[in-house]
């Protein structure tokens, strides 16, 4: 059974080749492929790979009880696994589900100072106690957040090689329209990605079956699993508030302005009462928060309103899985991707931007006459990014570029179902090229 290639594979190889490497903590939402990636890396790059799952094997929690001395920890491990033959400087120890054994974080300093064994830890972002992890391991670990598969990884899963992706990027740089065949094929792949999403097990099911059979059930099961995790891991936070926000994301995305309004969930509720809830869901990897800008100017992080935001699913496939039966039929049978007031397109572009490392910001003036879906930036300027479910007029985009009041804006980007182009004011790219935006801006602007 062939394994799906992931970008984390290269990251892990580079990590191993760094002589100054620190113990590594790989975080991510449930089902993003953390364990599979670490296991594949460990078994293929070390003579000895030790995997300890604190959720499945709670008896291993005691390995830190006597001491955090590495020799003592290794002794405790080999007492439980007497068949192991430890090889110094060629052994990877993988502590999985570390949220069930916070002492693991304390041990990382000892492993870093000792240097004979590489250590990778993993856990669900829902379950990890951030404060304890940070206080117990500050300066002694490196963090990596693994999200669901991006569109490039989805193309790899479909069998497309680097030369195809390089060709896409070459057309982007040269502002050369794609051939009809290239455009149609990539758009079809993108539509599949919108429905399937990037959860590795779901992608693999789709690739193996060559159809959407069973996909919806898998998506809905992950959504239910997330609800269970919220109940299990929310800790001191109000679990009912978290569940209310989580369950209402599709409702607000289906509205015209998509603004998430706490008062529509609980009458009289205030945003400040939900700050911890939003932060928890954001850090868990379940959602992406897009904040409203108070002023259309740089710096982005200095001009946003923390009380005005939109919430998107961290994986568009899960948004699709949350839709009602009628919307499912419209989407799958009629391929009506404009269903849900354009929310699918916005959600997937938000997801693609986040997976490139961008924070999310939008703008809407008080009169509602000027609105922009997202903003990113290059070295010197602010870049409005408009997502069009239909190829409608770009009034707001033109106004932002042409109005001298917005001095930080030099040009814009329009993402729609249209070939590559530039009209002197904004660049037009098809949706499926959004995964190349950061590379394009970094290398050409």
Coordinates of C-alpha atoms in Angstrom, one line a residue:
X1 CA 0.0 0.0 0.0
X2 CA 1.6 3.2 -1.2
X3 CA 2.0 6.0 1.3
X4 CA 1.0 9.6 0.5
X5 CA 4.0 11.9 0.1
X6 CA 3.9 14.9 2.5
X7 CA 5.9 18.1 2.9
X8 CA 6.7 17.2 6.4
X9 CA 8.9 14.3 5.0
X10 CA 11.5 16.8 3.8
X11 CA 11.2 18.9 6.9
X12 CA 12.1 15.8 9.0
X13 CA 15.1 14.9 6.8
X14 CA 16.4 18.5 7.1
X15 CA 15.8 18.3 10.9
X16 CA 17.9 15.1 11.2
X17 CA 20.7 16.6 9.1
X18 CA 21.0 19.7 11.3
X19 CA 23.8 19.0 13.9
X20 CA 22.2 21.6 16.2
X21 CA 18.8 20.0 16.1
X22 CA 16.5 20.2 19.2
X23 CA 13.9 17.7 20.3
X24 CA 10.9 18.2 18.1
X25 CA 7.2 18.5 19.0
X26 CA 4.9 17.9 16.1
X27 CA 1.4 19.3 16.8
X28 CA -1.8 19.2 14.7
X29 CA -5.5 18.5 14.7
X30 CA -6.8 15.0 14.8
X31 CA -6.3 13.0 11.6
X32 CA -3.8 15.3 9.9
X33 CA -1.2 12.4 9.6
X34 CA 1.3 13.2 12.5
X35 CA 1.8 9.6 13.6
X36 CA 2.1 8.2 10.1
X37 CA 4.7 10.8 9.1
X38 CA 6.9 10.3 12.2
X39 CA 6.7 6.5 12.0
X40 CA 7.6 6.5 8.3
X41 CA 10.5 8.8 9.0
X42 CA 11.8 6.9 12.0
X43 CA 11.7 3.5 10.4
X44 CA 13.5 4.7 7.3
X45 CA 16.2 6.8 8.8
X46 CA 17.3 5.1 12.0
X47 CA 18.7 1.7 13.0
X48 CA 16.4 1.8 16.1
X49 CA 12.9 3.4 16.2
X50 CA 11.1 3.4 19.5
X51 CA 7.4 4.4 19.5
X52 CA 5.7 5.0 22.8
X53 CA 2.0 5.9 22.8
X54 CA 0.9 7.2 26.2
X55 CA -2.8 6.9 25.4
X56 CA -2.6 3.3 24.2
X57 CA 0.1 2.3 26.7
X58 CA -0.4 4.3 29.9
X59 CA 2.0 2.1 31.8
X60 CA 4.9 4.0 30.1
X61 CA 3.9 7.2 32.0
X62 CA 6.0 5.9 34.9
X63 CA 9.3 6.1 32.9
X64 CA 9.9 9.6 34.2
X65 CA 8.9 9.0 37.8
X66 CA 12.3 8.2 39.2
X67 CA 14.5 10.7 37.3
X68 CA 14.8 12.8 34.2
X69 CA 18.3 11.5 33.7
X70 CA 18.5 10.0 30.2
X71 CA 20.2 6.8 31.4
X72 CA 17.4 6.2 33.9
X73 CA 14.7 6.9 31.2
X74 CA 16.3 4.5 28.8
X75 CA 16.6 1.9 31.6
X76 CA 12.9 2.3 32.4
X77 CA 12.0 1.9 28.7
X78 CA 14.1 -1.2 28.2
X79 CA 12.6 -2.8 31.4
X80 CA 9.3 -2.7 29.6
X81 CA 10.8 -3.5 26.1
X82 CA 13.6 -6.0 26.9
X83 CA 14.0 -7.0 23.3
X84 CA 15.2 -3.5 22.3
X85 CA 18.8 -3.1 21.3
X86 CA 19.5 0.6 21.8
X87 CA 22.1 2.2 19.4
X88 CA 23.5 5.5 20.6
X89 CA 23.4 8.3 17.9
X90 CA 21.2 6.2 15.7
X91 CA 18.0 5.8 17.7
X92 CA 14.8 7.9 17.4
X93 CA 12.4 7.9 20.4
X94 CA 8.9 8.8 19.4
X95 CA 6.6 9.9 22.3
X96 CA 3.1 9.9 20.9
X97 CA 0.0 11.5 22.6
X98 CA 2.2 13.5 24.8
X99 CA -0.8 15.4 26.2
X100 CA -1.4 12.3 28.3
X101 CA 2.0 12.6 29.9
X102 CA 3.1 16.2 30.4
X103 CA 6.3 15.0 32.1
X104 CA 7.6 14.2 28.6
X105 CA 8.1 17.9 28.0
X106 CA 10.3 18.1 31.1
X107 CA 12.5 15.3 29.8
X108 CA 13.4 17.2 26.6
X109 CA 16.0 19.3 28.3
X110 CA 17.8 16.2 29.5
X111 CA 17.6 14.6 26.0
X112 CA 18.9 17.8 24.4
X113 CA 21.9 18.1 26.8
X114 CA 22.7 14.4 26.6
X115 CA 22.6 14.3 22.7
X116 CA 22.8 10.6 22.2
X117 CA 19.2 10.1 21.2
X118 CA 16.9 12.0 18.9
X119 CA 13.4 12.6 20.3
X120 CA 10.2 13.6 18.5
X121 CA 6.9 14.1 20.4
X122 CA 3.5 14.4 19.0
X123 CA 0.0 15.1 20.2
X124 CA -3.4 16.5 19.3
X125 CA -3.5 20.3 19.5
X126 CA -6.8 19.9 21.3
X127 CA -5.2 17.9 24.1
X128 CA -1.8 19.5 24.6
X129 CA -1.6 21.7 27.7
X130 CA 0.1 24.7 26.1
X131 CA 1.2 26.4 29.3
X132 CA 2.7 23.3 30.9
X133 CA 4.4 22.2 27.7
X134 CA 6.0 25.7 27.2
X135 CA 7.0 26.1 30.9
X136 CA 8.5 22.6 31.0
X137 CA 10.4 22.7 27.7
X138 CA 11.2 26.3 26.9
X139 CA 14.4 26.6 24.9
X140 CA 14.7 22.8 24.6
X141 CA 12.5 22.0 21.7
X142 CA 11.4 23.0 18.2
X143 CA 7.7 23.1 17.2
X144 CA 6.1 22.1 13.9
X145 CA 2.4 22.3 13.2
X146 CA 1.1 19.7 10.7
X147 CA -2.1 20.7 8.9
X148 CA -4.2 18.6 6.5
X149 CA -2.8 18.1 3.0
X150 CA -2.5 21.2 0.9
X151 CA -3.4 21.3 -2.8
X152 CA 0.1 20.6 -3.9
X153 CA 0.2 17.4 -1.8
X154 CA -3.2 16.5 -3.2
X155 CA -1.8 16.8 -6.7
X156 CA 1.1 14.5 -5.6
X157 CA -1.4 12.0 -4.4
X158 CA -3.1 12.2 -7.8
X159 CA 0.2 11.3 -9.4
X160 CA 1.3 14.7 -10.7
X161 CA 5.0 15.2 -10.6
X162 CA 7.1 18.3 -9.8
X163 CA 7.5 19.2 -13.5
X164 CA 3.7 19.8 -13.8
X165 CA 3.8 22.1 -10.7
X166 CA 6.9 23.9 -12.0
X167 CA 5.1 24.4 -15.3
X168 CA 2.2 25.9 -13.5
X169 CA 4.5 28.3 -11.6
X170 CA 6.4 29.2 -14.8
X171 CA 3.1 30.3 -16.4
X172 CA 2.3 32.3 -13.3
X173 CA 5.7 34.1 -13.4
X174 CA 5.5 34.8 -17.1
X175 CA 1.8 35.8 -16.9
X176 CA 1.2 33.3 -19.7
X177 CA -2.3 31.8 -19.9
X178 CA -2.6 28.1 -19.4
X179 CA -3.6 25.8 -22.2
X180 CA -7.2 24.7 -22.2
X181 CA -6.2 21.2 -21.4
X182 CA -4.0 22.3 -18.5
X183 CA -6.6 24.6 -17.1
X184 CA -9.5 22.1 -17.3
X185 CA -7.5 19.3 -15.7
X186 CA -6.2 21.5 -12.8
X187 CA -9.7 22.9 -12.3
X188 CA -11.2 19.4 -12.1
X189 CA -8.5 18.4 -9.5
X190 CA -9.3 21.6 -7.5
X191 CA -13.0 20.8 -7.5
X192 CA -12.2 17.3 -6.2
X193 CA -10.0 18.8 -3.5
X194 CA -12.8 21.2 -2.5
X195 CA -15.1 18.2 -1.8
X196 CA -12.5 15.8 -0.4
X197 CA -10.4 18.2 1.6
X198 CA -6.9 17.3 2.8
X199 CA -7.3 14.8 5.6
X200 CA -4.8 12.1 4.6
X201 CA -7.1 9.0 5.2
X202 CA -9.9 10.6 3.3
X203 CA -7.6 11.6 0.4
X204 CA -6.2 8.1 0.3
X205 CA -9.8 6.6 0.2
X206 CA -10.6 8.9 -2.7
X207 CA -7.4 8.0 -4.6
X208 CA -7.8 4.3 -4.0
X209 CA -11.5 4.2 -4.9
X210 CA -11.3 6.7 -7.7
X211 CA -14.7 8.1 -6.6
X212 CA -16.4 9.9 -3.6
X213 CA -17.8 6.8 -2.1
X214 CA -17.6 6.8 1.7
X215 CA -16.0 10.3 1.8
X216 CA -18.9 12.1 3.4
X217 CA -19.2 9.5 6.2
X218 CA -15.5 9.8 7.0
X219 CA -15.8 13.6 7.1
X220 CA -18.8 13.5 9.4
X221 CA -17.1 11.0 11.7
X222 CA -14.1 13.4 12.1
X223 CA -16.5 16.2 12.9
X224 CA -18.1 14.0 15.6
X225 CA -14.6 13.0 16.9
X226 CA -13.8 16.7 17.2
X227 CA -16.9 17.2 19.3
X228 CA -15.8 14.3 21.6
X229 CA -12.3 15.9 21.9
X230 CA -13.8 19.2 22.9
X231 CA -15.7 17.5 25.7
X232 CA -12.6 15.6 26.7
X233 CA -9.9 18.3 26.5
X234 CA -11.5 21.7 26.9
X235 CA -10.5 21.7 30.6
X236 CA -11.5 24.8 32.6
X237 CA -13.1 26.5 29.6
X238 CA -16.9 26.3 29.1
X239 CA -17.3 23.3 26.9
X240 CA -20.8 24.3 25.9
X241 CA -19.5 27.6 24.6
X242 CA -16.8 25.9 22.5
X243 CA -19.4 23.4 21.1
X244 CA -21.8 26.3 20.3
X245 CA -19.1 28.2 18.4
X246 CA -17.9 25.0 16.6
X247 CA -21.4 23.9 15.6
X248 CA -22.4 27.3 14.3
X249 CA -19.5 27.9 11.9
X250 CA -21.4 26.6 8.9
X251 CA -24.4 28.8 9.8
X252 CA -22.5 32.0 9.7
X253 CA -20.5 31.1 6.6
X254 CA -23.9 30.6 4.9
X255 CA -24.8 34.3 5.7
X256 CA -24.2 37.0 3.2
X257 CA -21.5 38.9 5.2
X258 CA -20.1 35.7 7.0
X259 CA -19.3 37.7 10.1
X260 CA -19.3 35.5 13.2
X261 CA -21.6 37.1 15.8
X262 CA -21.6 35.7 19.3
X263 CA -24.9 37.5 20.1
X264 CA -26.6 35.3 17.5
X265 CA -25.5 32.2 19.5
X266 CA -26.4 33.4 23.0
X267 CA -28.5 36.5 23.5
X268 CA -26.6 39.1 25.5
X269 CA -23.3 37.3 25.1
X270 CA -20.2 39.5 24.7
X271 CA -17.1 38.9 22.7
X272 CA -14.7 39.1 25.6
X273 CA -16.5 36.2 27.2
X274 CA -15.5 34.1 24.2
X275 CA -11.9 35.1 23.7
X276 CA -10.6 32.0 25.3
X277 CA -13.0 29.9 23.3
X278 CA -11.8 31.3 20.0
X279 CA -8.2 31.0 21.0
X280 CA -8.7 27.3 22.0
X281 CA -10.4 26.4 18.7
X282 CA -7.8 28.3 16.7
X283 CA -4.8 26.6 18.5
X284 CA -6.5 23.2 18.2
X285 CA -6.2 23.5 14.4
X286 CA -9.9 23.1 13.8
X287 CA -10.6 26.7 12.6
X288 CA -8.9 29.6 10.9
X289 CA -9.8 33.0 12.1
X290 CA -9.9 36.0 9.7
X291 CA -9.9 39.3 11.5
X292 CA -11.4 42.6 10.3
X293 CA -9.0 45.4 9.6
X294 CA -9.8 48.8 11.2
X295 CA -7.6 50.5 8.7
X296 CA -6.5 49.4 5.2
X297 CA -2.8 50.0 5.8
X298 CA 0.4 48.3 7.1
X299 CA 1.2 46.7 9.4
X300 CA -1.6 44.2 9.2
X301 CA -1.2 42.9 12.8
X302 CA -1.3 46.5 14.1
X303 CA -4.6 47.4 12.4
X304 CA -7.1 44.6 13.1
X305 CA -10.1 44.4 15.4
X306 CA -10.1 41.3 17.6
X307 CA -13.8 41.6 18.1
X308 CA -14.8 41.5 14.5
X309 CA -13.9 38.3 12.7
X310 CA -15.0 35.5 10.4
X311 CA -14.3 31.8 11.2
X312 CA -13.4 29.3 8.5
X313 CA -12.9 25.5 8.9
X314 CA -9.2 24.5 8.9
X315 CA -10.1 21.9 6.2
X316 CA -12.6 22.6 3.5
X317 CA -13.6 19.0 3.3
X318 CA -14.9 19.2 6.8
X319 CA -17.0 22.3 5.9
X320 CA -18.5 20.2 3.1
X321 CA -19.1 17.4 5.6
X322 CA -21.0 19.8 7.8
X323 CA -23.5 21.0 5.1
X324 CA -27.1 19.9 5.2
X325 CA -28.4 17.1 2.9
X326 CA -29.8 19.5 0.3
X327 CA -26.5 21.4 0.0
X328 CA -24.7 18.0 -0.3
X329 CA -26.9 17.0 -3.2
X330 CA -26.5 20.3 -4.9
X331 CA -22.8 20.2 -4.6
X332 CA -22.1 16.5 -5.5
X333 CA -24.9 15.8 -8.0
X334 CA -25.0 19.2 -9.7
X335 CA -21.4 20.3 -9.1
X336 CA -22.8 23.6 -7.9
X337 CA -19.8 25.1 -6.1
X338 CA -21.5 28.4 -5.8
X339 CA -23.8 26.9 -3.2
X340 CA -23.6 28.3 0.2
X341 CA -23.1 31.9 -0.9
X342 CA -19.5 31.5 -2.1
X343 CA -18.4 30.2 1.3
X344 CA -16.7 27.1 -0.1
X345 CA -14.4 29.3 -2.3
X346 CA -13.6 31.7 0.6
X347 CA -13.0 28.8 3.0
X348 CA -10.6 27.0 0.7
X349 CA -8.6 30.1 -0.2
X350 CA -8.4 30.9 3.5
X351 CA -7.1 27.4 4.1
X352 CA -4.6 27.7 1.2
X353 CA -3.3 31.0 2.6
X354 CA -2.9 29.7 6.1
X355 CA -1.0 26.6 4.9
X356 CA 1.5 29.0 3.3
X357 CA 2.0 30.7 6.6
X358 CA -0.2 33.7 6.1
X359 CA -2.4 35.3 8.8
X360 CA -6.0 36.1 7.7
X361 CA -7.4 39.6 7.5
X362 CA -10.5 41.1 5.7
X363 CA -12.1 44.5 5.4
X364 CA -15.6 45.9 5.2
X365 CA -16.4 49.6 5.6
X366 CA -19.3 50.7 7.8
X367 CA -21.6 51.4 4.8
X368 CA -20.9 48.0 3.3
X369 CA -19.9 49.7 0.0
X370 CA -16.3 48.5 0.1
X371 CA -15.3 44.9 1.0
X372 CA -12.3 42.7 0.5
X373 CA -12.0 39.0 1.3
X374 CA -8.3 38.8 2.3
X375 CA -5.1 40.9 2.5
X376 CA -1.5 39.7 2.2
X377 CA 1.7 41.7 1.6
X378 CA 5.0 41.8 -0.2
X379 CA 8.1 43.6 1.1
X380 CA 6.8 47.1 0.4
X381 CA 3.0 47.0 -0.1
X382 CA -0.4 45.7 1.0
X383 CA -2.1 43.3 -1.4
X384 CA -5.9 42.9 -1.5
X385 CA -7.0 39.5 -2.6
X386 CA -10.5 39.1 -3.9
X387 CA -12.2 35.7 -4.3
X388 CA -15.0 35.6 -6.8
X389 CA -17.4 32.7 -6.9
X390 CA -18.6 34.1 -10.2
X391 CA -16.6 36.4 -12.6
X392 CA -18.5 39.5 -11.4
X393 CA -17.2 43.1 -11.5
X394 CA -14.3 43.9 -9.2
X395 CA -15.6 47.2 -7.8
X396 CA -14.0 47.0 -4.4
X397 CA -10.7 45.8 -5.8
X398 CA -10.5 48.6 -8.3
X399 CA -11.5 51.2 -5.6
X400 CA -8.7 50.0 -3.3
X401 CA -6.1 50.2 -6.0
X402 CA -7.2 53.5 -7.5
X403 CA -8.0 55.5 -4.4
X404 CA -5.0 57.5 -3.2
X405 CA -6.2 57.1 0.4
X406 CA -4.9 53.6 0.4
X407 CA -1.2 54.5 -0.1
X408 CA 0.1 51.0 0.9
X409 CA -1.8 49.3 -2.0
X410 CA 0.1 49.2 -5.3
X411 CA -1.7 46.3 -7.0
X412 CA -4.2 43.5 -6.2
X413 CA -4.9 39.8 -6.9
X414 CA -8.2 38.3 -8.1
X415 CA -8.8 34.6 -7.7
X416 CA -11.6 33.2 -9.8
X417 CA -12.5 30.7 -12.5
X418 CA -10.5 32.6 -15.1
X419 CA -7.1 32.2 -16.8
X420 CA -3.9 34.0 -15.9
X421 CA -3.8 37.7 -16.7
X422 CA -2.8 41.2 -15.7
X423 CA -4.7 44.4 -16.6
X424 CA -2.2 46.9 -15.2
X425 CA -4.0 47.1 -11.8
X426 CA -4.5 43.5 -10.6
X427 CA -3.4 40.0 -11.4
X428 CA -6.0 37.4 -12.2
X429 CA -5.2 33.8 -11.3
X430 CA -7.4 30.7 -11.3
X431 CA -8.4 29.4 -7.8
X432 CA -6.1 26.4 -8.1
X433 CA -3.0 28.5 -8.3
X434 CA -3.5 30.1 -4.9
X435 CA -1.1 27.6 -3.3
X436 CA 1.7 29.3 -5.3
X437 CA 1.0 32.8 -4.1
X438 CA 3.6 33.2 -1.4
X439 CA 6.4 31.8 -3.6
X440 CA 5.3 34.0 -6.5
X441 CA 5.2 37.2 -4.4
X442 CA 8.5 36.4 -2.6
X443 CA 10.4 35.7 -5.8
X444 CA 8.9 38.3 -8.2
X445 CA 7.9 41.4 -6.0

